[in-house]
Amino acid sequence: MQEILFRIKQQLSTPFALARRRLILILNGACVLLALGFFSAERLTTGRFVPDPILYWFIIPAVLANLFSFAYNFLIYAPTGAQSPRLQALRSTALPHQELLDQFTSWSSFLPVLAMSFANILGVGNPSRDSLVADFALAHSLIIGTVVVLGRRATAVWTVLVFGTLLWTVFFRLGYHYTFHYLTPAEATHYEKALLEERAWALERQAALEEAGMRDPQANRYFHEWTVFILVSFAAAYFFGGITFDLFNALPQVVRQVEVVIEDSVEMNRRLQEADLKRERAEQEVLKAQLYHLRNQINPHFLHNTLNFIYARALPVSDSLATAVGQLSDLMRYALESDHRSLVTLKQEIDHVENYLQLQSSRFHNLSVQSRYQGDLEKPRLIPLLLTTLVENAFKHGDLQDPAQPLTIDVTAEENGSIHIRVCNKIGTTRTTSGAGGIGLKNLTKRLELIYQEGFSFVSRSQRERYEVQLTLQPLATPFVLIHE
């Protein structure tokens, strides 16, 4: 299942991940090439690689970080067949940490570029004061790249920094009406003063510049342009990048839903298999019981005829003996007939128990028994000899001759067909090591598990001198009756 979920996640996320990795490769390569071009151009024009040595602290970290990011992303992106064994081994080492390395390379390669661009728009290392004219172009372009590489929050922060720097440059550093004359400060002051005094040479120069379309630009012009570019770029990047990231962020939820469906399917199959296994075991147990019964069955007609003969011979001698033989005959007939019936009514089971109690009373004259039966006893059905087994267990392991602690039998039939049975007795002096009960209760529990499965509750406990058993039976399903009857 984990392999299936991994393949689904890969199929859903691979297109976006590949496109994002290609973009990062392009940005890494462009950053390195532009830096090399900048060094070369400055060297040719000024004889130095940078206008100011302080720029090395911004450009070199950006180049190194982007070289590392380019090498890593190319290692992951390139087909494995085109890589040498050493590169394939290096790729295998990096794959388990791919998510962490992706995040690290994205931030480590992009943050130096942002720092370099931020230094440019602040005018760091720029010998002129024209950063407003061209240096905001890189900062404006990075708005779009940031949303893909670092996300929408990083884009929002970068946009605030760029726009805040634009406001500071125009309104505080230069002035809203600052004019770019490309003159020395002294010359610019002299020229602006001459224009205010309407001197001929200044007016003639101004007219010539306007006629040639070379009027000196003011800072407000660039402010308006960059404001539009920055806001439009941010809106586009935030909106379209947001759509992409929302789809990508929804992938874990989709994968989780698929995982839940698969887990539910596996759990359902497991339960079906367990149910089939339990049913097969129950059928096997029934078959074994039937075979055992066939091997050990006593001819019921012979047994009944024998008991009837004993009853007839005992009747002239002792009424109580004849009654006991008759009760024994009824008990044996019920037990033998139960082998051929899957269910009996609660009334039939109670009559059998009462017959058993009467037979035991003729044996022990001082028995102390209290029984109470409530509800419609004709409606509920149960497998035979359940209540009988509990009562027999009380006779086998209990002391039933103490009037202060009698054997109590409580049976309640509910309207929904469920049955509640409670048997409580005083523990005898010859009780087992467990306190009470034995193989009879173990066999009873096994029968309940095979037939009722989860539709029963069996609790036994010992408290001081009393041993109590509580059994609750839910109505059996019809298919069981049809199969076994």
Coordinates of C-alpha atoms in Angstrom, one line a residue:
M1 CA 0.0 0.0 0.0
Q2 CA 2.8 2.4 0.8
E3 CA 4.3 1.7 -2.6
I4 CA 1.0 2.5 -4.3
L5 CA 0.6 5.8 -2.3
F6 CA 4.2 6.7 -3.2
R7 CA 3.6 6.2 -6.9
I8 CA 0.3 8.2 -6.7
K9 CA 2.1 11.1 -5.0
Q10 CA 4.9 11.0 -7.5
Q11 CA 2.5 11.0 -10.5
L12 CA 0.6 14.0 -9.0
S13 CA 3.5 16.1 -7.9
T14 CA 6.1 15.2 -10.6
P15 CA 4.9 17.7 -13.3
F16 CA 5.0 20.7 -11.0
A17 CA 8.2 19.6 -9.4
L18 CA 10.0 19.2 -12.7
A19 CA 8.8 22.6 -14.0
R20 CA 9.9 24.2 -10.7
R21 CA 13.3 22.5 -10.9
R22 CA 13.8 23.6 -14.5
L23 CA 13.0 27.2 -13.6
I24 CA 15.5 27.0 -10.7
L25 CA 18.1 25.6 -13.1
I26 CA 17.5 28.5 -15.5
L27 CA 17.6 31.1 -12.7
N28 CA 20.9 29.6 -11.3
G29 CA 22.5 29.6 -14.7
A30 CA 21.3 33.1 -15.5
C31 CA 22.6 34.4 -12.2
V32 CA 26.1 33.0 -12.8
L33 CA 26.3 34.1 -16.4
L34 CA 25.0 37.6 -15.6
A35 CA 27.6 37.9 -12.8
L36 CA 30.4 36.9 -15.1
G37 CA 29.1 39.3 -17.8
F38 CA 29.0 42.1 -15.2
F39 CA 32.6 41.4 -14.1
S40 CA 33.8 41.4 -17.7
A41 CA 31.9 44.6 -18.7
E42 CA 33.2 46.5 -15.7
R43 CA 36.7 45.2 -16.3
L44 CA 36.6 46.4 -19.9
T45 CA 35.1 49.8 -19.2
T46 CA 36.6 50.8 -15.9
G47 CA 39.6 48.5 -15.5
R48 CA 38.0 47.0 -12.3
F49 CA 35.7 44.1 -11.8
V50 CA 33.2 46.0 -9.6
P51 CA 32.7 49.8 -9.1
D52 CA 33.1 49.3 -5.3
P53 CA 34.9 46.4 -3.4
I54 CA 31.9 46.2 -1.1
L55 CA 29.9 44.6 -3.9
Y56 CA 32.1 41.5 -3.7
W57 CA 30.3 40.6 -0.5
F58 CA 27.0 40.5 -2.3
I59 CA 28.0 39.1 -5.7
I60 CA 30.4 36.3 -4.8
P61 CA 28.1 34.5 -2.3
A62 CA 25.3 34.7 -4.8
V63 CA 27.5 33.1 -7.5
L64 CA 28.7 30.3 -5.3
A65 CA 25.3 29.5 -3.9
N66 CA 23.8 29.4 -7.4
L67 CA 26.6 27.2 -8.7
F68 CA 25.9 24.7 -5.9
S69 CA 22.2 24.9 -6.5
F70 CA 22.7 24.4 -10.2
A71 CA 25.0 21.4 -9.7
Y72 CA 22.5 19.8 -7.2
N73 CA 19.4 20.3 -9.4
F74 CA 21.2 19.1 -12.5
L75 CA 22.2 16.0 -10.6
I76 CA 18.6 15.3 -9.7
Y77 CA 17.0 16.4 -13.0
A78 CA 19.4 14.8 -15.5
P79 CA 18.6 11.2 -16.6
T80 CA 20.4 8.6 -14.7
G81 CA 21.5 6.8 -17.9
A82 CA 23.6 9.9 -18.9
Q83 CA 25.4 10.0 -15.5
S84 CA 28.7 8.3 -14.5
P85 CA 28.6 5.6 -11.8
R86 CA 30.1 8.1 -9.4
L87 CA 27.4 10.7 -10.1
Q88 CA 24.7 8.0 -9.8
A89 CA 26.1 7.0 -6.4
L90 CA 26.1 10.7 -5.3
R91 CA 22.5 11.0 -6.6
S92 CA 21.5 7.9 -4.6
T93 CA 23.0 9.5 -1.5
A94 CA 21.1 12.7 -2.0
L95 CA 17.7 11.2 -2.8
P96 CA 16.7 10.2 0.7
H97 CA 17.2 13.9 1.8
Q98 CA 15.8 15.4 -1.4
E99 CA 13.0 17.4 0.2
L100 CA 15.4 19.0 2.7
L101 CA 18.0 19.7 0.1
D102 CA 15.4 21.2 -2.3
Q103 CA 14.4 23.6 0.4
F104 CA 17.9 24.4 1.4
T105 CA 19.2 25.0 -2.1
S106 CA 16.2 27.2 -3.0
W107 CA 16.6 29.5 -0.1
S108 CA 20.4 29.5 -0.1
S109 CA 20.6 30.3 -3.8
F110 CA 17.9 32.9 -3.9
L111 CA 18.6 34.9 -0.7
P112 CA 22.0 36.1 -1.9
V113 CA 20.4 37.3 -5.1
L114 CA 17.8 39.1 -3.2
A115 CA 20.4 40.7 -1.0
M116 CA 22.4 41.7 -4.0
S117 CA 19.4 43.3 -5.6
F118 CA 18.4 45.0 -2.4
A119 CA 21.9 46.5 -2.2
N120 CA 21.6 47.8 -5.8
I121 CA 18.3 49.6 -5.2
L122 CA 19.8 51.1 -2.0
G123 CA 22.6 52.4 -4.1
V124 CA 25.3 50.4 -2.3
G125 CA 28.6 50.6 -4.3
N126 CA 26.9 52.7 -7.1
P127 CA 29.1 55.7 -7.9
S128 CA 26.1 57.6 -9.4
R129 CA 22.7 58.4 -8.0
D130 CA 20.8 56.8 -10.8
S131 CA 19.8 53.6 -9.0
L132 CA 16.2 54.6 -9.5
V133 CA 16.6 54.6 -13.3
A134 CA 17.7 51.0 -13.8
D135 CA 18.5 49.1 -10.7
F136 CA 14.9 48.5 -9.7
A137 CA 14.5 46.4 -12.8
L138 CA 16.2 43.3 -11.2
A139 CA 14.2 43.8 -8.0
H140 CA 11.0 44.0 -10.0
S141 CA 11.9 40.8 -12.0
L142 CA 12.7 38.9 -8.8
I143 CA 9.1 39.3 -7.6
I144 CA 7.9 36.7 -10.1
G145 CA 10.9 34.4 -9.5
T146 CA 10.4 34.5 -5.7
V147 CA 6.8 33.2 -5.8
V148 CA 7.8 30.1 -7.7
V149 CA 11.0 29.4 -5.7
L150 CA 10.1 30.6 -2.2
G151 CA 6.4 30.9 -2.2
R152 CA 3.7 33.6 -1.8
R153 CA 4.8 34.8 1.7
A154 CA 8.3 35.4 0.5
T155 CA 7.0 37.3 -2.5
A156 CA 4.8 39.5 -0.3
V157 CA 7.8 40.3 2.0
W158 CA 10.1 41.1 -1.0
T159 CA 7.4 43.3 -2.6
V160 CA 7.1 45.3 0.6
L161 CA 10.9 45.7 0.8
V162 CA 11.2 46.8 -2.8
F163 CA 8.2 49.2 -2.7
G164 CA 9.4 50.6 0.6
T165 CA 12.8 51.2 -0.8
L166 CA 11.2 53.0 -3.8
L167 CA 9.3 55.3 -1.5
W168 CA 12.4 56.0 0.6
T169 CA 14.5 56.7 -2.6
V170 CA 11.9 59.0 -4.2
F171 CA 10.6 60.9 -1.2
F172 CA 13.6 61.0 1.2
R173 CA 16.8 60.1 -0.5
L174 CA 16.3 62.1 -3.8
G175 CA 13.1 64.1 -3.6
Y176 CA 9.9 63.8 -5.6
H177 CA 10.9 66.5 -8.1
Y178 CA 14.6 65.5 -8.3
T179 CA 15.9 66.0 -11.8
F180 CA 18.6 63.8 -13.4
H181 CA 20.8 66.3 -15.2
Y182 CA 23.9 64.1 -15.3
L183 CA 25.9 67.0 -14.1
T184 CA 28.1 67.6 -11.1
P185 CA 26.1 68.8 -8.1
A186 CA 27.7 72.3 -8.5
E187 CA 26.8 72.4 -12.2
A188 CA 23.3 71.2 -11.6
T189 CA 22.8 73.8 -8.9
H190 CA 24.2 76.6 -11.2
Y191 CA 22.0 75.4 -14.1
E192 CA 18.8 75.2 -12.0
K193 CA 19.5 78.7 -10.5
A194 CA 20.0 80.1 -14.0
L195 CA 16.6 78.6 -15.1
L196 CA 14.9 80.2 -12.2
E197 CA 16.6 83.6 -13.0
E198 CA 15.6 83.1 -16.7
R199 CA 19.0 83.6 -18.0
A200 CA 19.3 83.4 -21.8
W201 CA 21.9 80.6 -22.0
A202 CA 20.0 78.4 -19.6
L203 CA 16.7 79.0 -21.4
E204 CA 18.3 78.3 -24.8
R205 CA 19.8 75.0 -23.5
Q206 CA 16.4 74.0 -22.1
A207 CA 14.6 74.8 -25.3
A208 CA 17.2 72.8 -27.3
L209 CA 16.8 69.8 -25.1
E210 CA 13.0 69.8 -25.3
E211 CA 13.2 70.2 -29.1
A212 CA 15.5 67.2 -29.3
G213 CA 13.3 65.2 -26.9
M214 CA 16.0 65.1 -24.3
R215 CA 14.3 66.8 -21.4
D216 CA 15.9 65.9 -18.1
P217 CA 13.7 63.2 -16.4
Q218 CA 12.5 63.7 -12.8
A219 CA 12.3 61.1 -10.0
N220 CA 8.5 61.2 -10.0
R221 CA 8.4 59.8 -13.5
Y222 CA 10.4 56.6 -12.5
F223 CA 8.4 56.4 -9.3
H224 CA 5.1 56.1 -11.2
E225 CA 6.5 53.6 -13.6
W226 CA 8.1 51.4 -11.0
T227 CA 5.0 51.6 -8.8
V228 CA 2.9 50.2 -11.6
F229 CA 5.5 47.5 -12.5
I230 CA 5.9 46.4 -9.0
L231 CA 2.2 46.2 -8.1
V232 CA 1.3 44.5 -11.4
S233 CA 4.1 42.0 -11.0
F234 CA 3.1 41.2 -7.4
A235 CA -0.5 40.8 -8.3
A236 CA 0.3 38.5 -11.2
A237 CA 2.9 36.5 -9.2
Y238 CA 0.7 36.2 -6.1
F239 CA -2.4 35.1 -8.1
F240 CA -1.0 32.7 -10.6
G241 CA 1.7 31.4 -8.2
G242 CA -1.1 31.0 -5.6
I243 CA -3.1 28.8 -7.9
T244 CA -0.1 26.6 -8.6
F245 CA 0.8 26.3 -4.9
D246 CA -2.8 25.7 -3.9
L247 CA -2.9 22.8 -6.3
F248 CA 0.4 21.5 -5.1
N249 CA -0.5 21.9 -1.4
A250 CA -3.7 20.0 -2.1
L251 CA -1.7 17.0 -3.2
P252 CA -1.1 15.7 0.4
Q253 CA -4.9 15.8 1.1
V254 CA -5.6 13.9 -2.1
V255 CA -3.0 11.4 -1.2
R256 CA -4.4 11.1 2.3
Q257 CA -7.9 10.5 0.9
V258 CA -6.5 7.8 -1.3
E259 CA -4.7 6.3 1.7
V260 CA -7.9 6.3 3.7
V261 CA -9.8 4.5 0.9
I262 CA -7.0 1.9 0.6
E263 CA -6.9 1.4 4.3
D264 CA -10.6 1.0 4.5
S265 CA -10.5 -1.5 1.7
V266 CA -7.7 -3.5 3.3
E267 CA -9.6 -3.4 6.6
M268 CA -12.8 -4.5 5.0
N269 CA -11.0 -7.4 3.2
R270 CA -9.4 -8.4 6.5
R271 CA -12.7 -8.5 8.3
L272 CA -14.3 -10.5 5.5
Q273 CA -11.5 -13.0 5.6
E274 CA -11.8 -13.3 9.4
A275 CA -15.6 -13.8 9.1
D276 CA -15.0 -16.5 6.4
L277 CA -12.4 -18.1 8.6
K278 CA -14.7 -18.1 11.6
R279 CA -17.6 -19.5 9.6
E280 CA -15.4 -22.3 8.2
R281 CA -14.2 -23.1 11.7
A282 CA -17.7 -23.2 13.0
E283 CA -18.8 -25.5 10.2
Q284 CA -15.8 -27.7 10.8
E285 CA -16.6 -27.9 14.5
V286 CA -20.2 -28.8 13.7
L287 CA -19.1 -31.5 11.3
K288 CA -16.7 -32.9 13.9
A289 CA -19.4 -32.9 16.5
Q290 CA -21.8 -34.7 14.1
L291 CA -19.1 -37.3 13.4
Y292 CA -18.4 -37.7 17.0
H293 CA -22.1 -38.1 17.7
L294 CA -22.4 -40.7 15.1
R295 CA -19.5 -42.7 16.5
N296 CA -20.8 -42.5 20.1
Q297 CA -24.5 -42.4 19.6
I298 CA -26.6 -44.7 21.8
N299 CA -29.8 -45.9 20.4
P300 CA -32.4 -43.6 21.9
H301 CA -35.1 -46.2 21.6
F302 CA -33.1 -48.8 23.4
L303 CA -32.3 -46.2 26.2
H304 CA -35.9 -45.1 26.5
N305 CA -37.2 -48.7 26.6
T306 CA -34.7 -49.6 29.2
L307 CA -35.6 -46.6 31.4
N308 CA -39.3 -47.3 30.9
F309 CA -38.7 -50.9 32.0
I310 CA -36.9 -49.7 35.1
Y311 CA -39.6 -47.2 35.8
A312 CA -42.3 -49.9 35.6
R313 CA -40.4 -52.2 37.9
A314 CA -39.7 -49.4 40.4
L315 CA -43.2 -48.1 40.6
P316 CA -44.6 -50.8 42.8
V317 CA -41.6 -50.6 45.1
S318 CA -41.1 -46.8 45.5
D319 CA -42.9 -43.8 44.0
S320 CA -40.0 -41.5 44.6
L321 CA -37.6 -44.0 42.8
A322 CA -40.0 -44.3 39.9
T323 CA -40.3 -40.5 39.7
A324 CA -36.5 -40.1 39.7
V325 CA -36.3 -42.6 36.8
G326 CA -38.9 -40.8 34.9
Q327 CA -37.1 -37.5 35.4
L328 CA -33.9 -39.1 34.3
S329 CA -35.6 -40.4 31.2
D330 CA -36.8 -36.9 30.3
L331 CA -33.3 -35.4 30.9
M332 CA -31.7 -38.0 28.6
R333 CA -34.4 -37.5 25.9
Y334 CA -33.9 -33.7 25.9
A335 CA -30.1 -34.1 25.7
L336 CA -30.3 -36.6 22.8
E337 CA -32.9 -34.6 21.0
S338 CA -30.7 -31.5 21.4
D339 CA -28.1 -33.1 19.2
H340 CA -30.5 -32.8 16.3
R341 CA -31.8 -29.3 17.0
S342 CA -29.7 -26.1 16.6
L343 CA -32.0 -23.9 18.7
V344 CA -34.6 -24.4 21.4
T345 CA -37.0 -22.0 23.1
L346 CA -36.1 -20.4 26.4
K347 CA -39.1 -22.1 27.9
Q348 CA -37.8 -25.6 26.8
E349 CA -34.4 -24.9 28.3
I350 CA -35.9 -23.7 31.6
D351 CA -38.2 -26.8 31.8
H352 CA -35.2 -29.0 31.4
V353 CA -33.3 -27.1 34.1
E354 CA -36.3 -27.4 36.5
N355 CA -36.5 -31.1 35.8
Y356 CA -32.8 -31.4 36.6
L357 CA -33.3 -29.5 39.8
Q358 CA -36.2 -31.8 40.9
L359 CA -34.0 -34.8 40.2
Q360 CA -31.2 -33.3 42.3
S361 CA -33.6 -32.5 45.1
S362 CA -34.5 -36.1 45.3
R363 CA -30.8 -36.8 45.8
F364 CA -30.1 -33.9 48.2
H365 CA -33.1 -33.3 50.4
N366 CA -31.7 -30.0 51.9
L367 CA -31.0 -28.1 48.7
S368 CA -31.4 -24.4 48.8
V369 CA -32.4 -23.0 45.3
Q370 CA -34.1 -19.7 44.3
S371 CA -35.1 -19.3 40.7
R372 CA -36.8 -16.4 38.9
Y373 CA -37.9 -16.2 35.3
Q374 CA -39.2 -13.0 33.7
G375 CA -40.5 -12.0 30.3
D376 CA -41.9 -13.9 27.4
L377 CA -40.2 -17.3 27.6
E378 CA -41.7 -18.8 24.5
K379 CA -40.3 -16.2 22.1
P380 CA -36.5 -16.1 22.6
R381 CA -34.4 -19.0 21.2
L382 CA -31.0 -20.2 22.1
I383 CA -28.7 -23.1 21.6
P384 CA -29.6 -26.0 23.9
L385 CA -28.0 -26.8 27.3
L386 CA -26.5 -23.3 27.9
L387 CA -28.5 -22.7 31.1
T388 CA -28.1 -26.4 32.0
T389 CA -24.3 -26.2 31.8
L390 CA -24.3 -23.2 34.2
V391 CA -26.5 -24.9 36.7
E392 CA -24.5 -28.2 36.5
N393 CA -21.3 -26.2 37.1
A394 CA -22.9 -24.8 40.3
F395 CA -23.8 -28.3 41.5
K396 CA -20.3 -29.6 40.7
H397 CA -18.3 -26.8 42.4
G398 CA -20.7 -25.1 44.8
D399 CA -22.1 -25.6 48.2
L400 CA -25.9 -25.6 47.7
Q401 CA -27.0 -26.7 51.1
D402 CA -26.6 -23.3 52.9
P403 CA -30.0 -21.6 53.3
A404 CA -28.3 -18.3 54.0
Q405 CA -26.5 -18.4 50.6
P406 CA -28.8 -20.4 48.2
L407 CA -28.2 -21.1 44.5
T408 CA -29.9 -18.2 42.7
I409 CA -31.0 -18.5 39.0
D410 CA -32.3 -15.3 37.3
V411 CA -33.4 -15.4 33.7
T412 CA -34.8 -12.4 31.9
A413 CA -36.2 -12.4 28.3
E414 CA -36.2 -8.9 26.6
E415 CA -38.7 -7.9 24.0
N416 CA -36.0 -7.6 21.3
G417 CA -35.1 -11.3 21.8
S418 CA -32.0 -10.9 23.9
I419 CA -31.6 -13.1 27.0
H420 CA -29.9 -12.2 30.4
I421 CA -28.9 -15.1 32.6
R422 CA -27.4 -14.9 36.1
V423 CA -26.3 -17.9 38.2
C424 CA -24.8 -17.3 41.6
N425 CA -23.8 -20.0 44.2
K426 CA -21.7 -20.4 47.3
I427 CA -18.3 -21.8 46.5
G428 CA -17.8 -25.3 47.9
T429 CA -14.9 -26.4 50.0
T430 CA -13.7 -28.7 47.1
R431 CA -13.5 -25.9 44.5
T432 CA -10.9 -25.8 41.8
T433 CA -7.9 -23.6 41.9
S434 CA -9.6 -21.0 39.8
G435 CA -12.3 -20.6 42.4
A436 CA -15.1 -22.3 40.4
G437 CA -15.9 -23.7 37.0
G438 CA -14.0 -26.1 34.9
I439 CA -14.1 -27.8 31.5
G440 CA -17.9 -27.4 31.3
L441 CA -17.6 -23.6 31.3
K442 CA -14.6 -23.7 28.8
N443 CA -16.6 -25.8 26.4
L444 CA -19.6 -23.5 26.9
T445 CA -17.4 -20.4 26.0
K446 CA -16.1 -22.2 23.0
R447 CA -19.6 -23.0 21.7
L448 CA -20.6 -19.3 22.3
E449 CA -17.6 -18.0 20.3
L450 CA -18.3 -20.4 17.4
I451 CA -22.0 -19.8 17.1
Y452 CA -22.7 -16.3 18.6
Q453 CA -19.3 -14.9 17.7
E454 CA -19.6 -11.3 19.0
G455 CA -23.2 -11.5 19.9
F456 CA -22.7 -12.5 23.5
S457 CA -21.2 -11.4 26.8
F458 CA -19.9 -13.9 29.4
V459 CA -18.6 -12.7 32.7
S460 CA -17.6 -14.8 35.7
R461 CA -16.2 -13.6 39.0
S462 CA -15.6 -14.7 42.6
Q463 CA -16.4 -12.5 45.6
R464 CA -15.6 -13.8 49.0
E465 CA -17.6 -17.0 49.2
R466 CA -19.8 -16.4 46.2
Y467 CA -19.2 -17.3 42.6
E468 CA -21.3 -15.5 40.0
V469 CA -21.8 -16.0 36.2
Q470 CA -23.6 -13.5 34.0
L471 CA -24.4 -14.4 30.4
T472 CA -26.1 -12.1 27.9
L473 CA -27.2 -13.4 24.5
Q474 CA -28.2 -11.4 21.5
P475 CA -30.8 -12.8 19.0
L476 CA -29.2 -15.2 16.5
A477 CA -29.4 -14.4 12.9
T478 CA -31.8 -16.4 10.7
P479 CA -29.0 -17.7 8.4
F480 CA -27.6 -19.8 11.2
V481 CA -31.0 -21.4 11.9
L482 CA -31.5 -22.3 8.2
I483 CA -28.0 -23.9 7.9
H484 CA -28.2 -26.0 11.0
E485 CA -31.8 -27.0 11.3

